[in-house]
Short mmCIF file of C-alpha atoms in Angstrom, two decimals:
data_model
loop_
_atom_site.label_atom_id
_atom_site.label_comp_id
_atom_site.label_asym_id
_atom_site.label_seq_id
_atom_site.Cartn_x
_atom_site.Cartn_y
_atom_site.Cartn_z
CA MET A 1 10.94 108.42 16.87
CA GLY A 2 14.43 107.03 16.45
CA PRO A 3 15.40 103.80 14.74
CA THR A 4 13.73 100.67 16.08
CA LEU A 5 14.44 97.00 15.76
CA LYS A 6 10.75 96.16 15.75
CA ASP A 7 10.03 93.82 12.81
CA ALA A 8 12.83 95.47 10.81
CA THR A 9 14.52 92.12 10.21
CA ALA A 10 13.53 88.50 9.91
CA ILE A 11 14.96 85.03 10.16
CA ALA A 12 14.82 83.76 6.60
CA GLY A 13 16.55 80.41 6.92
CA ILE A 14 17.42 77.75 9.44
CA GLY A 15 19.67 74.71 9.23
CA GLN A 16 21.03 72.00 11.44
CA THR A 17 23.02 68.78 11.45
CA PRO A 18 21.83 65.57 13.09
CA PHE A 19 22.12 65.49 16.88
CA ALA A 20 23.91 62.58 18.53
CA LYS A 21 26.06 61.65 21.46
CA ARG A 22 28.89 61.26 18.99
CA LEU A 23 29.27 62.59 15.44
CA PRO A 24 32.36 61.85 13.33
CA ALA A 25 32.68 65.27 11.64
CA SER A 26 34.71 68.10 13.18
CA GLU A 27 33.05 71.08 14.82
CA LYS A 28 34.13 73.21 11.87
CA ALA A 29 32.62 70.82 9.35
CA LEU A 30 29.40 70.60 11.37
CA ALA A 31 29.20 74.41 11.55
CA CYS A 32 29.60 74.68 7.79
CA GLN A 33 26.96 72.01 7.18
CA ALA A 34 24.44 73.85 9.35
CA ILE A 35 25.20 77.24 7.78
CA VAL A 36 25.03 75.93 4.22
CA ALA A 37 21.71 74.25 5.05
CA ALA A 38 20.34 77.49 6.53
CA LEU A 39 21.38 79.50 3.45
CA ASP A 40 19.80 76.88 1.20
CA ASP A 41 16.62 77.03 3.29
CA ALA A 42 16.52 80.79 2.72
CA GLY A 43 17.53 80.56 -0.94
CA ILE A 44 20.45 82.92 -0.42
CA ALA A 45 23.95 82.39 -1.87
CA ALA A 46 26.87 82.05 0.52
CA SER A 47 28.67 84.81 -1.37
CA GLU A 48 26.03 87.24 -0.11
CA VAL A 49 26.81 86.64 3.57
CA ASP A 50 28.43 89.75 5.03
CA ALA A 51 27.79 89.34 8.77
CA PHE A 52 28.49 86.67 11.36
CA ALA A 53 27.51 86.40 15.00
CA SER A 54 28.37 83.71 17.50
CA TYR A 55 28.71 83.36 21.24
CA THR A 56 31.55 82.30 23.49
CA MET A 57 32.49 78.68 24.08
CA GLU A 58 32.20 78.42 20.29
CA GLU A 59 35.43 76.95 18.94
CA THR A 60 34.85 77.72 15.28
CA ASP A 61 35.56 81.31 14.30
CA GLU A 62 34.13 83.47 11.57
CA VAL A 63 37.40 83.77 9.65
CA GLU A 64 37.51 80.03 9.11
CA ILE A 65 33.80 79.70 8.49
CA ALA A 66 33.65 82.59 6.01
CA LYS A 67 36.51 81.09 4.03
CA ALA A 68 35.04 77.61 4.06
CA ILE A 69 31.51 78.47 2.94
CA GLY A 70 32.61 81.12 0.42
CA ALA A 71 31.23 84.24 2.08
CA GLY A 72 31.87 87.58 0.41
CA ASP A 73 33.42 90.61 2.13
CA VAL A 74 32.27 90.54 5.74
CA THR A 75 31.41 93.90 7.32
CA HIS A 76 30.01 92.87 10.70
CA PHE A 77 31.09 90.18 13.15
CA SER A 78 30.46 89.82 16.83
CA LYS A 79 30.88 87.26 19.57
CA VAL A 80 28.64 87.47 22.61
CA GLY A 81 29.96 86.53 26.04
CA TYR A 82 28.80 84.05 28.68
CA GLY A 83 28.19 80.88 26.71
CA GLY A 84 24.55 79.85 26.61
CA GLY A 85 23.42 83.32 27.68
CA GLY A 86 24.41 84.60 24.26
CA SER A 87 22.30 82.43 21.94
CA CYS A 88 19.52 84.93 21.28
CA ALA A 89 21.91 87.87 21.33
CA THR A 90 23.54 86.57 18.14
CA VAL A 91 20.30 87.19 16.27
CA ALA A 92 19.88 90.51 18.08
CA HIS A 93 23.35 91.67 17.01
CA LEU A 94 22.73 90.67 13.40
CA ALA A 95 19.32 92.35 13.44
CA ALA A 96 20.87 95.56 14.77
CA ALA A 97 23.63 95.47 12.16
CA ILE A 98 21.19 94.87 9.32
CA ALA A 99 18.62 97.40 10.54
CA THR A 100 21.33 100.08 10.66
CA GLY A 101 22.85 99.24 7.28
CA GLN A 102 26.12 97.73 8.46
CA ALA A 103 25.39 94.44 6.74
CA SER A 104 22.69 92.76 4.68
CA VAL A 105 22.88 88.98 5.16
CA GLY A 106 23.85 87.69 8.60
CA VAL A 107 24.53 84.20 9.82
CA ALA A 108 24.46 83.05 13.45
CA TRP A 109 25.56 79.57 14.41
CA ARG A 110 26.47 77.09 17.13
CA SER A 111 28.60 74.01 16.64
CA ARG A 112 29.37 71.71 19.50
CA LYS A 113 30.82 68.35 20.32
CA ARG A 114 29.91 68.24 23.96
CA GLY A 115 28.44 64.76 23.69
CA SER A 116 31.82 63.25 22.86
CA GLY A 117 34.10 66.06 24.02
CA PRO A 118 35.41 66.91 27.49
CA ARG A 119 33.21 68.50 30.13
CA PRO A 120 34.32 72.12 30.65
CA TRP A 121 33.96 71.92 34.44
CA LYS A 122 36.72 69.31 34.54
CA ASN A 123 39.25 71.93 33.47
CA THR A 124 39.96 73.18 36.96
CA GLN A 125 43.04 75.17 35.97
CA VAL A 126 40.99 77.77 34.15
CA GLN A 127 38.18 77.74 36.67
CA LEU A 128 40.01 78.17 39.97
CA PRO A 129 40.89 81.88 39.79
CA THR A 130 38.14 84.49 40.06
CA PRO A 131 35.35 83.61 40.66
CA GLY A 132 36.17 79.94 41.22
CA GLN A 133 38.20 80.73 44.34
CA TRP A 134 34.92 81.27 46.22
CA THR A 135 33.19 78.07 45.12
CA ARG A 136 35.33 75.30 43.59
CA PRO A 137 37.44 74.40 46.64
CA PHE A 138 34.22 73.58 48.49
CA GLY A 139 33.19 71.06 45.88
CA LEU A 140 30.70 73.30 44.10
CA LEU A 141 32.12 72.08 40.83
CA ARG A 142 29.55 71.92 38.07
CA PRO A 143 26.72 74.01 36.69
CA ALA A 144 24.32 71.39 38.12
CA ASP A 145 25.66 72.11 41.62
CA GLU A 146 25.47 75.86 41.13
CA ILE A 147 21.88 75.81 39.88
CA GLY A 148 20.93 73.09 42.38
CA MET A 149 21.82 75.54 45.15
CA LEU A 150 19.39 78.13 43.76
CA ALA A 151 16.78 75.44 43.17
CA ARG A 152 16.91 74.28 46.80
CA ARG A 153 16.43 77.83 48.04
CA TYR A 154 13.62 78.39 45.55
CA MET A 155 11.85 75.21 46.71
CA HIS A 156 12.27 76.31 50.33
CA GLU A 157 10.95 79.82 49.79
CA TYR A 158 8.00 79.01 47.56
CA GLY A 159 7.02 75.45 48.34
CA ALA A 160 8.09 74.21 44.92
CA THR A 161 8.51 70.44 44.76
CA ARG A 162 10.22 67.83 42.64
CA ASP A 163 6.86 67.25 40.99
CA HIS A 164 7.05 70.77 39.59
CA LEU A 165 10.49 70.05 38.17
CA PHE A 166 9.12 66.80 36.77
CA ASN A 167 6.37 68.76 34.99
CA VAL A 168 9.11 70.63 33.14
CA ALA A 169 11.13 67.52 32.30
CA LEU A 170 7.99 65.73 31.14
CA ALA A 171 6.78 68.53 28.85
CA CYS A 172 10.17 68.64 27.14
CA ARG A 173 10.33 64.86 26.87
CA ASN A 174 6.80 64.58 25.49
CA ARG A 175 7.68 67.06 22.74
CA ALA A 176 10.94 65.24 21.99
CA ASN A 177 8.92 62.06 21.62
CA GLN A 178 7.18 63.78 18.69
CA ASN A 179 10.42 65.05 17.10
CA PRO A 180 12.41 62.52 15.05
CA ALA A 181 15.49 64.79 15.22
CA ALA A 182 15.51 64.70 19.03
CA ILE A 183 17.92 62.51 20.95
CA MET A 184 14.99 61.39 23.12
CA TYR A 185 12.64 60.60 20.23
CA GLU A 186 10.55 57.54 21.12
CA ARG A 187 11.99 57.45 24.64
CA PRO A 188 9.10 58.30 26.99
CA LEU A 189 9.60 59.51 30.54
CA THR A 190 7.40 58.51 33.47
CA ARG A 191 7.00 60.01 36.91
CA GLU A 192 8.39 56.83 38.42
CA MET A 193 11.50 57.02 36.24
CA TYR A 194 11.97 60.61 37.33
CA MET A 195 11.43 60.03 41.04
CA THR A 196 13.76 57.02 41.18
CA ALA A 197 16.49 58.43 38.93
CA ARG A 198 20.00 58.83 40.28
CA TRP A 199 20.92 62.16 41.81
CA ILE A 200 23.33 64.49 40.06
CA SER A 201 23.28 67.22 42.67
CA GLU A 202 20.47 66.91 45.21
CA PRO A 203 17.85 68.32 44.76
CA LEU A 204 18.51 67.75 41.02
CA CYS A 205 18.34 64.28 39.49
CA LEU A 206 19.47 62.95 36.12
CA PHE A 207 16.29 64.14 34.34
CA ASP A 208 16.70 67.70 35.63
CA ASN A 209 19.84 67.96 33.49
CA CYS A 210 20.23 68.67 29.78
CA LEU A 211 21.74 66.28 27.25
CA GLU A 212 25.36 66.73 26.32
CA THR A 213 25.21 66.61 22.53
CA ASP A 214 27.22 66.78 19.31
CA GLY A 215 25.60 68.91 16.63
CA ALA A 216 25.40 72.29 14.93
CA LEU A 217 22.70 74.78 14.00
CA ALA A 218 22.52 78.06 12.13
CA CYS A 219 20.06 80.71 11.05
CA VAL A 220 20.09 83.49 8.47
CA VAL A 221 18.93 87.03 9.27
CA VAL A 222 18.05 89.58 6.59
CA SER A 223 15.95 92.74 6.36
CA ALA A 224 12.20 92.25 6.54
CA GLU A 225 11.95 93.50 2.98
CA ARG A 226 14.48 91.00 1.69
CA ALA A 227 12.88 88.18 3.70
CA ARG A 228 9.60 88.57 1.84
CA ASP A 229 11.41 87.49 -1.35
CA CYS A 230 13.07 84.47 0.23
CA ARG A 231 12.11 80.82 -0.09
CA GLN A 232 10.41 80.53 3.33
CA ARG A 233 7.79 82.45 5.20
CA PRO A 234 9.64 85.20 7.13
CA VAL A 235 9.81 85.04 10.92
CA TYR A 236 10.18 88.61 12.15
CA VAL A 237 12.45 89.68 14.98
CA HIS A 238 9.88 91.75 16.83
CA SER A 239 11.93 92.52 19.90
CA ALA A 240 15.31 91.51 21.30
CA ALA A 241 17.16 92.12 24.54
CA GLN A 242 20.23 91.30 26.55
CA GLY A 243 20.36 91.33 30.35
CA LEU A 244 23.19 91.63 32.85
CA PRO A 245 21.55 92.70 36.12
CA ALA A 246 23.11 94.92 38.76
CA GLN A 247 25.44 92.99 41.06
CA HIS A 248 25.00 89.80 39.05
CA HIS A 249 27.57 87.04 39.42
CA GLY A 250 27.56 84.38 36.68
CA MET A 251 26.05 81.02 37.63
CA VAL A 252 26.44 81.66 41.36
CA ASN A 253 24.15 84.62 41.81
CA TYR A 254 24.19 84.03 45.57
CA TRP A 255 25.84 87.38 46.22
CA ASN A 256 23.11 89.40 44.60
CA ASP A 257 20.69 91.07 47.02
CA ASP A 258 17.97 88.90 45.52
CA PRO A 259 19.54 85.74 44.06
CA LEU A 260 16.24 84.32 42.81
CA THR A 261 15.68 87.18 40.38
CA GLY A 262 18.25 86.42 37.74
CA PRO A 263 19.17 87.96 34.39
CA ALA A 264 15.79 86.96 32.90
CA TRP A 265 14.17 89.81 34.80
CA THR A 266 16.51 92.38 33.27
CA ALA A 267 16.26 91.00 29.74
CA ALA A 268 12.47 90.77 30.05
CA ARG A 269 12.01 94.41 31.03
CA HIS A 270 13.89 95.51 27.93
CA LEU A 271 12.27 92.91 25.68
CA TRP A 272 8.71 93.95 26.55
CA LYS A 273 9.63 97.65 26.41
CA GLY A 274 10.57 97.21 22.76
CA ALA A 275 7.49 95.16 21.87
CA ASP A 276 3.87 95.83 20.92
CA LEU A 277 3.04 92.62 22.79
CA GLY A 278 3.18 91.34 26.34
CA PRO A 279 3.55 87.94 27.96
CA GLN A 280 -0.19 87.33 27.59
CA ASP A 281 0.24 87.46 23.79
CA VAL A 282 2.87 84.72 23.59
CA ASP A 283 1.51 81.59 21.87
CA VAL A 284 4.48 79.31 22.45
CA ALA A 285 7.76 79.62 24.35
CA GLN A 286 11.23 78.17 23.89
CA ILE A 287 12.86 78.75 27.26
CA TYR A 288 16.48 77.82 27.97
CA ASP A 289 16.43 74.59 29.90
CA ALA A 290 19.92 73.45 30.77
CA PHE A 291 18.27 72.51 34.09
CA THR A 292 14.58 72.18 34.95
CA PRO A 293 14.57 74.89 37.68
CA LEU A 294 15.48 77.49 35.07
CA ILE A 295 11.94 77.18 33.72
CA PRO A 296 9.98 78.35 36.80
CA LEU A 297 12.60 81.04 37.40
CA SER A 298 12.30 82.21 33.78
CA LEU A 299 8.48 82.07 33.76
CA GLU A 300 8.60 84.56 36.63
CA GLY A 301 11.33 86.67 35.06
CA TYR A 302 9.57 87.03 31.72
CA GLY A 303 6.30 87.92 33.41
CA PHE A 304 4.11 84.88 32.72
CA CYS A 305 3.31 84.76 36.43
CA GLY A 306 4.23 86.52 39.65
CA ARG A 307 7.25 86.08 41.85
CA GLY A 308 7.25 82.63 43.44
CA GLU A 309 4.46 81.38 41.16
CA GLY A 310 6.63 79.75 38.50
CA ALA A 311 6.44 76.26 39.94
CA ALA A 312 2.66 76.34 40.35
CA PHE A 313 2.42 77.64 36.76
CA THR A 314 3.69 74.26 35.52
CA GLU A 315 0.71 72.39 37.02
CA GLY A 316 -2.23 70.98 35.09
CA GLY A 317 -0.39 70.43 31.83
CA ALA A 318 0.24 74.15 31.37
CA LEU A 319 3.49 73.52 29.48
CA GLU A 320 2.06 70.82 27.21
CA ILE A 321 0.53 71.32 23.75
CA GLY A 322 -2.93 72.80 24.36
CA GLY A 323 -1.78 74.15 27.73
CA ARG A 324 -1.47 77.71 28.90
CA LEU A 325 2.07 78.08 27.50
CA PRO A 326 3.38 75.23 25.35
CA LEU A 327 7.08 74.93 26.09
CA ASN A 328 10.19 73.83 24.20
CA THR A 329 8.25 72.15 21.45
CA GLY A 330 11.26 70.46 19.87
CA GLY A 331 12.20 68.91 23.20
CA GLY A 332 14.57 71.64 24.35
CA GLY A 333 17.97 71.16 25.89
CA LEU A 334 16.52 68.57 28.23
CA SER A 335 15.31 66.18 25.55
CA GLU A 336 16.08 67.34 21.99
CA ALA A 337 19.74 68.35 22.22
CA TYR A 338 21.86 70.57 24.42
CA VAL A 339 23.55 72.82 21.92
CA HIS A 340 23.67 75.88 24.15
CA GLY A 341 20.13 76.86 23.29
CA PHE A 342 20.43 77.40 19.56
CA ASN A 343 17.88 74.65 18.87
CA LEU A 344 15.35 76.82 20.71
CA ILE A 345 15.79 79.56 18.11
CA ASN A 346 15.30 77.21 15.17
CA GLU A 347 12.29 75.60 16.83
CA GLY A 348 10.77 79.03 17.40
CA VAL A 349 11.12 79.66 13.67
CA ARG A 350 9.48 76.32 12.82
CA GLN A 351 6.53 77.10 15.09
CA LEU A 352 5.93 80.41 13.34
CA ARG A 353 6.27 78.78 9.92
CA GLY A 354 3.76 76.15 11.05
CA THR A 355 6.20 73.28 10.52
CA SER A 356 7.01 72.07 14.03
CA THR A 357 6.64 68.38 14.81
CA ALA A 358 4.59 69.55 17.81
CA GLN A 359 2.83 72.43 16.15
CA VAL A 360 0.83 74.84 18.29
CA PRO A 361 -2.23 75.67 16.16
CA ASP A 362 -2.04 79.17 14.68
CA ALA A 363 1.08 80.10 16.64
CA ALA A 364 1.92 83.68 15.70
CA THR A 365 4.24 84.78 18.52
CA CYS A 366 7.10 82.93 20.17
CA LEU A 367 9.40 83.87 23.02
CA VAL A 368 12.91 82.41 22.79
CA THR A 369 15.31 82.81 25.69
CA ALA A 370 18.99 82.18 26.30
CA GLY A 371 20.74 80.81 29.36
CA GLU A 372 19.36 81.99 32.68
CA GLY A 373 21.85 82.23 35.52
CA VAL A 374 24.38 84.01 33.31
CA PRO A 375 24.17 87.32 31.44
CA THR A 376 21.40 86.42 29.06
CA SER A 377 19.37 87.43 26.01
CA ALA A 378 15.94 86.87 24.52
CA LEU A 379 13.98 87.23 21.30
CA LEU A 380 10.33 87.83 20.63
CA LEU A 381 9.57 86.36 17.22
CA ARG A 382 6.36 86.80 15.22
CA SER A 383 5.04 85.49 11.95
CA MET B 1 49.60 86.04 44.55
CA SER B 2 50.47 85.68 48.21
CA PRO B 3 52.98 82.90 48.93
CA ILE B 4 50.69 81.39 51.57
CA VAL B 5 48.10 80.56 48.99
CA THR B 6 50.30 79.20 46.23
CA PRO B 7 48.85 75.83 45.26
CA THR B 8 51.41 73.13 45.79
CA THR B 9 49.53 70.22 44.34
CA ASP B 10 48.43 69.42 40.85
CA ASN B 11 44.82 70.23 40.12
CA ARG B 12 44.53 68.27 36.91
CA PRO B 13 41.43 66.10 36.97
CA ASP B 14 43.53 62.96 36.60
CA SER B 15 45.84 63.85 39.46
CA GLY B 16 44.17 61.64 42.03
CA ALA B 17 42.92 62.46 45.47
CA ASP B 18 43.56 66.19 45.82
CA LEU B 19 40.81 68.59 46.68
CA LEU B 20 40.92 71.90 44.85
CA PHE B 21 42.73 74.89 46.30
CA PRO B 22 41.56 78.46 46.21
CA VAL B 23 43.54 80.38 43.59
CA PRO B 24 43.11 83.99 44.69
CA ASP B 25 43.24 87.06 42.52
CA ASP B 26 44.64 90.36 43.79
CA ASP B 27 41.29 91.37 45.25
CA GLY B 28 40.67 88.07 47.01
CA ALA B 29 44.16 87.46 48.45
CA PRO B 30 43.53 89.27 51.78
CA PHE B 31 40.54 87.02 52.51
CA TRP B 32 42.84 83.98 52.40
CA GLU B 33 45.59 85.72 54.33
CA TYR B 34 43.10 86.32 57.16
CA THR B 35 41.70 82.79 57.09
CA ALA B 36 45.29 81.57 57.49
CA ARG B 37 45.21 83.42 60.83
CA GLY B 38 41.86 81.89 61.74
CA GLU B 39 39.95 85.09 61.02
CA LEU B 40 36.89 85.55 58.84
CA ARG B 41 37.04 89.06 57.44
CA ILE B 42 34.97 90.74 54.75
CA GLN B 43 36.06 93.61 52.54
CA THR B 44 34.51 96.87 53.71
CA CYS B 45 34.40 100.28 52.05
CA SER B 46 36.35 102.86 53.99
CA GLY B 47 34.24 105.59 52.43
CA CYS B 48 30.68 104.43 53.20
CA ASP B 49 31.26 101.35 55.44
CA ALA B 50 29.35 99.01 53.09
CA LEU B 51 30.53 95.40 53.16
CA ARG B 52 31.00 93.74 49.79
CA PHE B 53 31.57 90.20 48.59
CA PRO B 54 33.21 88.95 46.44
CA PRO B 55 36.06 91.42 46.93
CA ARG B 56 36.69 93.98 44.20
CA PRO B 57 38.72 97.15 43.71
CA CYS B 58 35.93 99.70 44.01
CA CYS B 59 32.82 100.22 46.17
CA PRO B 60 29.67 99.69 44.09
CA HIS B 61 27.78 102.15 46.31
CA CYS B 62 30.12 105.15 46.57
CA GLN B 63 32.91 104.26 44.08
CA SER B 64 35.59 104.70 46.74
CA PHE B 65 38.78 102.73 46.17
CA ALA B 66 39.64 102.75 49.88
CA ALA B 67 38.79 99.54 51.73
CA HIS B 68 39.61 97.61 54.86
CA TRP B 69 38.79 94.10 56.05
CA GLN B 70 36.26 93.90 58.87
CA ARG B 71 36.28 90.90 61.18
CA MET B 72 33.05 88.91 61.33
CA SER B 73 31.65 87.00 64.30
CA GLY B 74 31.81 83.79 62.27
CA ARG B 75 28.15 83.05 62.95
CA GLY B 76 25.60 82.45 60.24
CA ARG B 77 22.72 80.40 58.90
CA ILE B 78 22.48 77.89 56.07
CA TRP B 79 20.89 79.71 53.13
CA SER B 80 20.88 76.68 50.81
CA TYR B 81 22.77 73.46 50.16
CA VAL B 82 23.37 70.71 47.63
CA VAL B 83 24.64 67.16 47.86
CA PRO B 84 26.68 66.50 44.70
CA HIS B 85 26.90 63.03 43.18
CA PRO B 86 29.11 61.69 40.36
CA PRO B 87 30.26 62.50 37.75
CA LEU B 88 32.65 64.50 39.93
CA LEU B 89 36.37 65.16 40.10
CA PRO B 90 38.01 62.11 41.70
CA ALA B 91 38.82 63.75 45.04
CA TYR B 92 35.20 64.74 45.55
CA ALA B 93 33.76 61.48 44.22
CA ALA B 94 35.80 59.79 46.95
CA LEU B 95 33.71 61.66 49.56
CA PRO B 96 30.17 60.38 48.83
CA GLY B 97 27.45 62.37 50.52
CA TYR B 98 29.58 65.50 50.94
CA ASN B 99 27.71 68.77 50.95
CA ALA B 100 28.24 72.25 49.60
CA ILE B 101 26.36 74.96 51.45
CA VAL B 102 25.79 78.68 51.20
CA VAL B 103 25.94 80.47 54.55
CA GLU B 104 24.48 83.92 55.14
CA LEU B 105 26.45 85.74 57.80
CA ALA B 106 24.67 86.73 61.02
CA ASP B 107 26.45 90.10 61.03
CA ALA B 108 25.48 90.85 57.41
CA PRO B 109 22.86 88.48 55.93
CA HIS B 110 23.42 89.85 52.42
CA ILE B 111 26.97 88.51 52.58
CA ARG B 112 26.86 84.82 51.67
CA LEU B 113 29.76 82.36 51.50
CA VAL B 114 29.97 78.98 49.82
CA GLY B 115 31.42 76.37 52.15
CA ASN B 116 31.00 72.93 53.68
CA LEU B 117 29.19 71.75 56.79
CA VAL B 118 31.48 69.39 58.70
CA ALA B 119 31.46 67.65 62.09
CA ALA B 120 34.76 69.25 63.14
CA ALA B 121 37.19 71.71 61.57
CA ASP B 122 39.50 68.97 60.32
CA ALA B 123 36.83 66.33 59.64
CA PRO B 124 36.19 65.08 56.09
CA LEU B 125 33.76 66.94 53.83
CA ASN B 126 31.24 64.12 54.23
CA SER B 127 31.37 64.00 58.03
CA VAL B 128 27.81 65.32 58.45
CA GLU B 129 24.88 63.14 57.35
CA PRO B 130 23.05 64.88 54.47
CA ALA B 131 19.78 64.36 56.37
CA ARG B 132 21.01 66.83 58.99
CA LEU B 133 21.26 69.69 56.51
CA ARG B 134 18.50 72.24 56.91
CA ILE B 135 17.96 75.73 55.51
CA GLY B 136 18.07 78.23 58.36
CA ALA B 137 20.21 76.07 60.65
CA PRO B 138 22.61 78.23 62.71
CA VAL B 139 26.27 77.56 62.00
CA LYS B 140 29.65 78.88 63.11
CA ALA B 141 32.92 79.15 61.24
CA ALA B 142 35.91 76.90 61.85
CA PHE B 143 39.19 76.87 59.98
CA HIS B 144 40.89 73.99 58.25
CA THR B 145 44.33 74.05 56.70
CA LEU B 146 44.53 71.99 53.51
CA PRO B 147 47.61 69.81 52.95
CA GLY B 148 49.05 72.41 50.58
CA GLY B 149 48.96 75.08 53.28
CA VAL B 150 45.84 77.03 52.38
CA THR B 151 43.31 77.60 55.17
CA VAL B 152 39.63 77.50 54.24
CA PRO B 153 36.66 78.44 56.40
CA ARG B 154 34.32 75.54 57.16
CA TRP B 155 31.06 75.47 59.09
CA LEU B 156 29.87 73.60 62.16
CA LEU B 157 26.29 73.30 63.39
CA GLU B 158 25.68 75.51 66.43
CA ARG B 159 23.56 72.68 67.84
CA PRO B 160 25.32 69.51 66.77
#
């Protein structure tokens, strides 16, 4: 048997800044705060860091970060493409580098000021050429419009309703209500609020959309052996995968033969192939939720249910604590913070340490996914 | 870039009432040259006859670099649609209730185009009541020339 990633590495530390609509510090300062906090959590000196991984739409680069925190000689650095689709791949790249001896202490991070910064979709100059020439002139302007189009088709094909999307929004909000770090802490959501909320892109309303947030997060990846000597209980990277399906087109997968099977399906096949576990063994899931419809689509893609069954899966409190698959237990992008999915990684770690504010009893396995609708990635973590 | 598709207005978000123009790449330019003539054509492999969209240099089925542009009937069905609401770019926010649709072509249902359902080729983007939008509704192509000179395909209900 050749080399394997299975449990060879672990997340030894996590760190984050506060989340807010507006934070005074710069993105670089926020990134450094999160990274220093993650190293402190692990009990590892900054001078030992020799690997960095980030994903695109990140404005802080490893040269600046390494200098600022006092990293040593860096021997591995990578930047994964496609924005939110790359969150989990950062950990995967570090795990691969560490498992193959290219580095020993890796840091992945995300720093963002999207709460107070400009919205990327407003920059039409960079978006109009390929592939924007096929969509933007027709007023399909924002990610909410692009995913709304898939959501409408999904609802039409499978009888999914707004109540199913509400189930997703509510589960995330209920968990955020338990999490003092969440933007939506102590701000409950009701079905009436959801059903009467203003539209953003019909069929998606305000509560189907994530929260634009300022904030930064980081985690530290080391070998499994090293992790056992660190300050915190190790959270092992059991399996990891990226997925860019055949004939995929980012965000507007309408040109694929089967637009409702997105990158999750590709990532999932590889993730489960590299694991000793299957979907039935997952105790808690952190699934990328920039928009509520990504949850039923992802539930199908990662094999928790069959094709077209993702909406029905959300019924009966299935996504709540005590349900069939507790979801986004920090509140997710919908209700904790939208920081391109990195909060899902850190929350997965907290669940497996037993320190979540919405702890799933005895959680031992956690699926974490990155942005669906773009080339994506996923992690299967275990305690 | 073909001269007929050179944007002549400013697309900055603060530039006021302008709708966005297609900005073609080398592969997409012929599509816009044909729409300027009132023709809907889709890139087709000259090796294996497979249609492909969006346009690209090489056939994903047989890897041939030879292609031609096959004329379509212009008939299709609504595959999906959205009705965007603010926050939007100013030109689109000024058209409340406008739609964006995806049309699957009758000649080749796996070829789907993003567009707008309108009451007439030159009617505003919000000229069809959102309540009239329906998945599966038959539509036909019409062509509208934007103020800057670019012609875009739009869609009319077969049974208005």
